[in-house]
Amino acid sequence: MLDYGIAGKTAIVCASSKGLGLGCAEALASVGVNLVMCARGAELLDAEAQRLRDKTGSTIKTVACDITSEDGQAAVLDAAGQVDILVNNAGGPPPGDFRDWSRDDWIKAIDANMLTAISLIKAVLDPMIERRFGRIVNITSGAVKSPISALGLSNGARAGLTGFVAGLSRDVAQHNVTINGLLPGQFNTDRIETMIENSAKAQNLSIQEMRHVIEQRNPSKRLGEIEEFGFACAWLCAAQSGYVTGQNILIDGGNFNSTL
Ligand code: NAP
């Protein structure tokens, strides 16, 4: 059996009671990683953590918090102690027209999708360097590569994070600390359900019709599943992935049309 070489290590997986964060948590726990999971809602978070404990035998702590707040970040770091793996994630900003966005809207998006990740990276990076092992995965968006204009807040904040870690990842590669981005296309999660509902209303289609249109637009003729996303995360975090850094890996069923 393939050994990922990270059993017994500790990961913080942010925003992980459902969706892509949960997919990453499940994949890491399945290869023996102990977890700190967080989300604002405690009930689902605790239920999913228990499901993963039962399934994998990994040690899993939960912290019900807003990861974009300083208190939330401190509580998660405190629960983890030594952090070997950090998966950054948070809810995405709302869609809209940039003419309607105030400075506060921008600050909120930048806080959630750029500065929270940078602050957690700052807290864990030097100890990772000292121990000569660290894996950092930032869940961003396919929109970093191929912008979606209605998601301007997301495009802007996530591009900022991507640009920042592009430099930092090269500074720390020599210490076996990697930093990579995972860029989801369209995955079957609650967030995408909301987007399908909004698009269906705008285009006067039923939700099923809209979902079908979106699926058919994709070369894979379907949405992605969180288990597929989690698998990519576990691969990036494997001991053997120390030579993969500074990359932004699109997982979108082939939707982004390019040769390279
Ligand atoms: P989701 O299914 O709605 O799950 C979001 C998860 O994050 C939940 O566990 C939620 O729990 C938690 N969360 C949200 N805000 C949080 C906060 N401030 N502090 C702590 N936990 C928080 O969303 P998803 O589809 O997995 O999306 C995850 C990220 O990927 C988002 O940034 C999204 O924009 C991005 N993305 C998703 C897709 C896609 O196809 N799904 C595509 C591109 C980009 P609580 O609500 O209880 O806090």
CSV table of C-alpha atoms and ligand atoms in Angstrom, one decimal:
chain,number,residue,atom,x,y,z
A,1,MET,CA,0.0,0.0,0.0
A,2,LEU,CA,1.2,3.5,-0.8
A,3,ASP,CA,2.6,5.2,2.4
A,4,TYR,CA,2.1,9.0,2.4
A,5,GLY,CA,4.8,9.2,5.2
A,6,ILE,CA,2.8,11.6,7.3
A,7,ALA,CA,1.0,9.3,9.8
A,8,GLY,CA,1.1,10.8,13.3
A,9,LYS,CA,1.7,14.4,12.0
A,10,THR,CA,-0.7,17.2,13.0
A,11,ALA,CA,-2.7,19.3,10.6
A,12,ILE,CA,-4.9,22.3,11.0
A,13,VAL,CA,-7.6,22.2,8.4
A,14,CYS,CA,-9.5,25.5,8.4
A,15,ALA,CA,-13.2,25.8,7.6
A,16,SER,CA,-13.7,22.0,7.5
A,17,SER,CA,-17.2,21.0,8.8
A,18,LYS,CA,-18.3,20.5,5.1
A,19,GLY,CA,-17.3,21.1,1.5
A,20,LEU,CA,-13.8,21.2,0.3
A,21,GLY,CA,-12.2,21.7,3.8
A,22,LEU,CA,-14.0,18.5,5.0
A,23,GLY,CA,-12.8,16.6,1.9
A,24,CYS,CA,-9.2,17.6,2.8
A,25,ALA,CA,-9.7,16.7,6.5
A,26,GLU,CA,-11.1,13.3,5.6
A,27,ALA,CA,-8.2,12.5,3.2
A,28,LEU,CA,-5.5,13.6,5.7
A,29,ALA,CA,-7.1,11.6,8.5
A,30,SER,CA,-7.3,8.6,6.2
A,31,VAL,CA,-3.5,8.6,5.8
A,32,GLY,CA,-3.0,8.8,9.6
A,33,VAL,CA,-2.8,12.6,10.2
A,34,ASN,CA,-4.2,14.0,13.4
A,35,LEU,CA,-6.4,17.0,12.9
A,36,VAL,CA,-7.6,20.3,14.3
A,37,MET,CA,-10.8,21.1,12.4
A,38,CYS,CA,-12.7,24.3,12.7
A,39,ALA,CA,-15.9,26.0,11.5
A,40,ARG,CA,-18.2,28.6,13.1
A,41,GLY,CA,-21.1,26.1,13.7
A,42,ALA,CA,-20.2,23.6,16.4
A,43,GLU,CA,-22.9,21.0,15.8
A,44,LEU,CA,-22.0,19.8,12.3
A,45,LEU,CA,-18.2,20.3,13.0
A,46,ASP,CA,-18.4,17.9,16.0
A,47,ALA,CA,-20.6,15.4,14.1
A,48,GLU,CA,-18.1,15.3,11.2
A,49,ALA,CA,-15.1,15.1,13.5
A,50,GLN,CA,-16.7,12.1,15.3
A,51,ARG,CA,-17.4,10.4,11.9
A,52,LEU,CA,-13.8,10.8,10.9
A,53,ARG,CA,-12.5,9.5,14.3
A,54,ASP,CA,-14.7,6.4,13.9
A,55,LYS,CA,-13.6,5.9,10.3
A,56,THR,CA,-9.8,6.6,10.6
A,57,GLY,CA,-8.8,6.3,14.3
A,58,SER,CA,-7.0,9.6,14.0
A,59,THR,CA,-7.0,12.1,16.9
A,60,ILE,CA,-9.2,15.0,16.0
A,61,LYS,CA,-9.8,18.2,17.9
A,62,THR,CA,-12.5,20.7,17.0
A,63,VAL,CA,-12.6,24.4,17.6
A,64,ALA,CA,-15.8,26.3,16.9
A,65,CYS,CA,-14.7,29.7,15.8
A,66,ASP,CA,-14.5,32.3,13.0
A,67,ILE,CA,-11.1,31.6,11.5
A,68,THR,CA,-10.9,35.1,10.1
A,69,SER,CA,-10.8,36.5,13.7
A,70,GLU,CA,-7.6,36.9,15.7
A,71,ASP,CA,-9.2,34.9,18.6
A,72,GLY,CA,-10.3,32.1,16.3
A,73,GLN,CA,-6.8,31.8,14.8
A,74,ALA,CA,-5.2,31.8,18.3
A,75,ALA,CA,-7.6,29.1,19.5
A,76,VAL,CA,-6.9,26.8,16.5
A,77,LEU,CA,-3.2,27.2,16.9
A,78,ASP,CA,-3.4,26.6,20.6
A,79,ALA,CA,-5.4,23.4,20.1
A,80,ALA,CA,-2.9,22.1,17.6
A,81,GLY,CA,0.4,22.7,19.4
A,82,GLN,CA,3.0,21.6,16.9
A,83,VAL,CA,1.6,22.1,13.3
A,84,ASP,CA,3.1,20.0,10.5
A,85,ILE,CA,0.5,20.7,7.9
A,86,LEU,CA,-1.7,23.8,7.4
A,87,VAL,CA,-4.7,23.8,5.1
A,88,ASN,CA,-6.0,27.4,4.7
A,89,ASN,CA,-9.6,27.8,3.8
A,90,ALA,CA,-12.5,30.1,4.7
A,91,GLY,CA,-15.9,31.0,3.2
A,92,GLY,CA,-15.7,32.9,-0.1
A,93,PRO,CA,-16.9,36.5,-0.6
A,94,PRO,CA,-20.3,37.2,-2.1
A,95,PRO,CA,-20.7,38.0,-5.9
A,96,GLY,CA,-21.7,41.4,-7.1
A,97,ASP,CA,-20.9,44.5,-9.0
A,98,PHE,CA,-17.7,46.3,-8.0
A,99,ARG,CA,-19.5,49.6,-8.1
A,100,ASP,CA,-21.5,48.5,-5.1
A,101,TRP,CA,-18.5,47.4,-3.0
A,102,SER,CA,-17.3,49.7,-0.2
A,103,ARG,CA,-13.8,49.8,1.3
A,104,ASP,CA,-15.2,47.7,4.2
A,105,ASP,CA,-16.4,45.0,1.7
A,106,TRP,CA,-12.9,44.8,0.3
A,107,ILE,CA,-11.3,44.7,3.7
A,108,LYS,CA,-13.6,41.9,4.7
A,109,ALA,CA,-12.7,39.8,1.6
A,110,ILE,CA,-9.0,40.5,2.0
A,111,ASP,CA,-9.1,39.6,5.6
A,112,ALA,CA,-10.9,36.3,5.0
A,113,ASN,CA,-9.2,35.1,1.8
A,114,MET,CA,-5.8,36.6,2.0
A,115,LEU,CA,-4.7,37.9,5.5
A,116,THR,CA,-6.1,35.0,7.5
A,117,ALA,CA,-4.0,32.6,5.5
A,118,ILE,CA,-0.9,34.8,5.8
A,119,SER,CA,-1.4,35.2,9.6
A,120,LEU,CA,-1.6,31.4,10.1
A,121,ILE,CA,1.4,30.9,7.8
A,122,LYS,CA,3.3,33.4,9.9
A,123,ALA,CA,2.5,31.5,13.1
A,124,VAL,CA,3.5,28.1,11.8
A,125,LEU,CA,6.3,28.7,9.4
A,126,ASP,CA,9.5,29.1,11.5
A,127,PRO,CA,8.8,26.0,13.7
A,128,MET,CA,8.3,24.1,10.4
A,129,ILE,CA,11.6,25.3,9.1
A,130,GLU,CA,13.3,24.3,12.4
A,131,ARG,CA,11.9,20.8,12.2
A,132,ARG,CA,12.6,20.6,8.4
A,133,PHE,CA,9.1,19.5,7.6
A,134,GLY,CA,6.0,21.6,6.6
A,135,ARG,CA,3.2,21.4,4.2
A,136,ILE,CA,1.0,24.4,3.5
A,137,VAL,CA,-2.0,24.2,1.1
A,138,ASN,CA,-4.1,27.2,0.4
A,139,ILE,CA,-7.5,26.5,-1.0
A,140,THR,CA,-8.1,29.4,-3.4
A,141,SER,CA,-10.2,29.2,-6.5
A,142,GLY,CA,-10.0,28.4,-10.2
A,143,ALA,CA,-10.8,32.2,-10.5
A,144,VAL,CA,-7.2,32.9,-9.6
A,145,LYS,CA,-6.3,31.6,-13.1
A,146,SER,CA,-9.5,32.3,-15.0
A,147,PRO,CA,-11.4,35.2,-13.4
A,148,ILE,CA,-15.1,35.2,-12.9
A,149,SER,CA,-16.1,38.9,-13.1
A,150,ALA,CA,-19.0,38.7,-10.7
A,151,LEU,CA,-16.6,37.3,-8.1
A,152,GLY,CA,-14.3,40.3,-8.2
A,153,LEU,CA,-13.8,40.3,-4.4
A,154,SER,CA,-12.6,36.7,-4.5
A,155,ASN,CA,-10.5,37.2,-7.7
A,156,GLY,CA,-8.7,40.2,-6.0
A,157,ALA,CA,-8.1,38.8,-2.5
A,158,ARG,CA,-7.1,35.3,-3.7
A,159,ALA,CA,-4.7,36.7,-6.3
A,160,GLY,CA,-3.1,38.7,-3.5
A,161,LEU,CA,-2.5,35.6,-1.5
A,162,THR,CA,-1.3,33.7,-4.5
A,163,GLY,CA,1.2,36.4,-5.4
A,164,PHE,CA,2.5,36.6,-1.8
A,165,VAL,CA,3.1,32.9,-1.4
A,166,ALA,CA,4.8,32.7,-4.8
A,167,GLY,CA,7.8,34.4,-3.3
A,168,LEU,CA,7.6,32.9,0.2
A,169,SER,CA,7.4,29.3,-1.1
A,170,ARG,CA,10.8,29.8,-2.9
A,171,ASP,CA,12.4,31.2,0.3
A,172,VAL,CA,11.5,28.2,2.4
A,173,ALA,CA,11.7,25.3,-0.1
A,174,GLN,CA,15.3,24.5,1.0
A,175,HIS,CA,13.9,23.6,4.5
A,176,ASN,CA,11.4,21.0,3.2
A,177,VAL,CA,8.5,23.4,3.8
A,178,THR,CA,6.2,23.6,0.8
A,179,ILE,CA,3.4,26.1,0.0
A,180,ASN,CA,1.0,25.3,-2.8
A,181,GLY,CA,-2.4,26.5,-3.9
A,182,LEU,CA,-5.3,24.1,-4.8
A,183,LEU,CA,-7.7,25.8,-7.2
A,184,PRO,CA,-11.2,24.3,-7.2
A,185,GLY,CA,-13.3,24.6,-10.3
A,186,GLN,CA,-16.9,23.7,-9.6
A,187,PHE,CA,-17.5,21.2,-6.8
A,188,ASN,CA,-20.6,19.7,-5.4
A,189,THR,CA,-20.8,21.7,-2.2
A,190,ASP,CA,-23.3,23.9,-0.4
A,191,ARG,CA,-21.6,27.0,-1.8
A,192,ILE,CA,-22.1,25.8,-5.4
A,193,GLU,CA,-25.7,25.0,-4.6
A,194,THR,CA,-26.3,28.6,-3.7
A,195,MET,CA,-24.6,29.7,-6.9
A,196,ILE,CA,-26.7,27.3,-9.0
A,197,GLU,CA,-29.8,28.7,-7.3
A,198,ASN,CA,-28.8,32.3,-8.1
A,199,SER,CA,-27.9,31.6,-11.7
A,200,ALA,CA,-31.2,29.6,-12.2
A,201,LYS,CA,-33.2,32.6,-11.0
A,202,ALA,CA,-31.2,35.0,-13.2
A,203,GLN,CA,-31.7,32.8,-16.3
A,204,ASN,CA,-35.2,31.8,-15.5
A,205,LEU,CA,-34.4,28.1,-15.4
A,206,SER,CA,-35.2,25.4,-12.8
A,207,ILE,CA,-32.4,24.4,-10.4
A,208,GLN,CA,-32.1,21.0,-12.1
A,209,GLU,CA,-31.9,22.7,-15.6
A,210,MET,CA,-29.3,25.1,-14.4
A,211,ARG,CA,-27.3,22.3,-12.8
A,212,HIS,CA,-27.5,20.3,-16.0
A,213,VAL,CA,-26.2,23.3,-18.1
A,214,ILE,CA,-23.3,23.8,-15.7
A,215,GLU,CA,-22.4,20.1,-15.8
A,216,GLN,CA,-22.6,19.9,-19.6
A,217,ARG,CA,-20.3,22.9,-20.0
A,218,ASN,CA,-17.5,21.0,-18.2
A,219,PRO,CA,-15.4,18.6,-20.3
A,220,SER,CA,-16.0,16.0,-17.5
A,221,LYS,CA,-19.8,16.6,-17.8
A,222,ARG,CA,-20.1,16.8,-14.0
A,223,LEU,CA,-19.2,18.7,-10.9
A,224,GLY,CA,-16.2,17.6,-8.8
A,225,GLU,CA,-16.6,15.7,-5.6
A,226,ILE,CA,-15.0,16.7,-2.3
A,227,GLU,CA,-13.2,13.4,-2.0
A,228,GLU,CA,-11.4,14.1,-5.3
A,229,PHE,CA,-10.3,17.5,-3.9
A,230,GLY,CA,-9.2,15.9,-0.6
A,231,PHE,CA,-7.1,13.4,-2.5
A,232,ALA,CA,-5.1,16.2,-4.2
A,233,CYS,CA,-4.6,17.8,-0.8
A,234,ALA,CA,-3.2,14.6,0.8
A,235,TRP,CA,-0.9,14.2,-2.2
A,236,LEU,CA,0.5,17.7,-1.7
A,237,CYS,CA,1.0,17.0,2.0
A,238,ALA,CA,2.8,13.7,1.5
A,239,ALA,CA,6.4,13.3,2.7
A,240,GLN,CA,7.3,12.5,-0.9
A,241,SER,CA,5.9,15.8,-2.2
A,242,GLY,CA,8.8,18.0,-0.9
A,243,TYR,CA,9.8,18.9,-4.5
A,244,VAL,CA,6.4,20.3,-5.4
A,245,THR,CA,6.2,23.9,-4.2
A,246,GLY,CA,5.0,27.3,-5.4
A,247,GLN,CA,2.4,25.6,-7.6
A,248,ASN,CA,-1.2,26.4,-8.2
A,249,ILE,CA,-3.0,23.3,-9.1
A,250,LEU,CA,-6.3,23.6,-10.9
A,251,ILE,CA,-8.8,20.8,-10.2
A,252,ASP,CA,-11.7,21.5,-12.5
A,253,GLY,CA,-12.4,18.5,-14.7
A,254,GLY,CA,-10.5,20.1,-17.6
A,255,ASN,CA,-12.7,23.2,-17.7
A,256,PHE,CA,-9.8,25.7,-18.1
A,257,ASN,CA,-8.9,25.4,-21.8
A,258,SER,CA,-5.2,25.5,-22.3
A,259,THR,CA,-2.3,23.3,-23.5
A,260,LEU,CA,-0.1,23.9,-20.4
B,1,NAP,P1,-19.0,25.2,1.8
B,1,NAP,O1,-19.4,23.9,1.3
B,1,NAP,O2,-20.0,26.3,2.0
B,1,NAP,O3,-18.2,25.0,3.2
B,1,NAP,C1,-17.6,26.1,3.8
B,1,NAP,C2,-17.0,25.6,5.1
B,1,NAP,O4,-16.3,26.6,5.7
B,1,NAP,C3,-18.0,25.2,6.2
B,1,NAP,O5,-17.5,24.2,7.0
B,1,NAP,C4,-18.2,26.5,7.0
B,1,NAP,O6,-18.7,26.2,8.3
B,1,NAP,C5,-16.7,26.9,7.0
B,1,NAP,N1,-16.5,28.4,7.2
B,1,NAP,C6,-17.0,29.3,6.4
B,1,NAP,N2,-16.6,30.5,6.8
B,1,NAP,C7,-15.8,30.3,8.0
B,1,NAP,C8,-15.2,31.1,8.9
B,1,NAP,N3,-15.2,32.4,8.8
B,1,NAP,N4,-14.5,30.5,9.9
B,1,NAP,C9,-14.5,29.2,10.1
B,1,NAP,N5,-15.1,28.4,9.2
B,1,NAP,C10,-15.8,28.9,8.2
B,1,NAP,O7,-17.9,25.9,0.8
B,1,NAP,P2,-16.9,25.2,-0.2
B,1,NAP,O8,-17.6,25.0,-1.5
B,1,NAP,O9,-16.2,24.1,0.5
B,1,NAP,O10,-15.9,26.4,-0.4
B,1,NAP,C11,-14.7,26.5,0.3
B,1,NAP,C12,-13.9,27.6,-0.3
B,1,NAP,O11,-13.5,27.3,-1.6
B,1,NAP,C13,-14.6,29.0,-0.3
B,1,NAP,O12,-13.7,30.0,-0.1
B,1,NAP,C14,-15.1,29.0,-1.8
B,1,NAP,O13,-15.3,30.3,-2.2
B,1,NAP,C15,-14.0,28.3,-2.5
B,1,NAP,N6,-14.4,27.8,-3.8
B,1,NAP,C16,-15.3,26.8,-3.9
B,1,NAP,C17,-15.7,26.3,-5.1
B,1,NAP,C18,-16.7,25.2,-5.3
B,1,NAP,O14,-17.0,24.7,-6.4
B,1,NAP,N7,-17.3,24.7,-4.2
B,1,NAP,C19,-15.1,26.8,-6.3
B,1,NAP,C20,-14.2,27.8,-6.2
B,1,NAP,C21,-13.8,28.3,-4.9
B,1,NAP,P3,-19.5,27.3,9.1
B,1,NAP,O15,-20.5,28.0,8.1
B,1,NAP,O16,-20.2,26.6,10.2
B,1,NAP,O17,-18.5,28.3,9.6
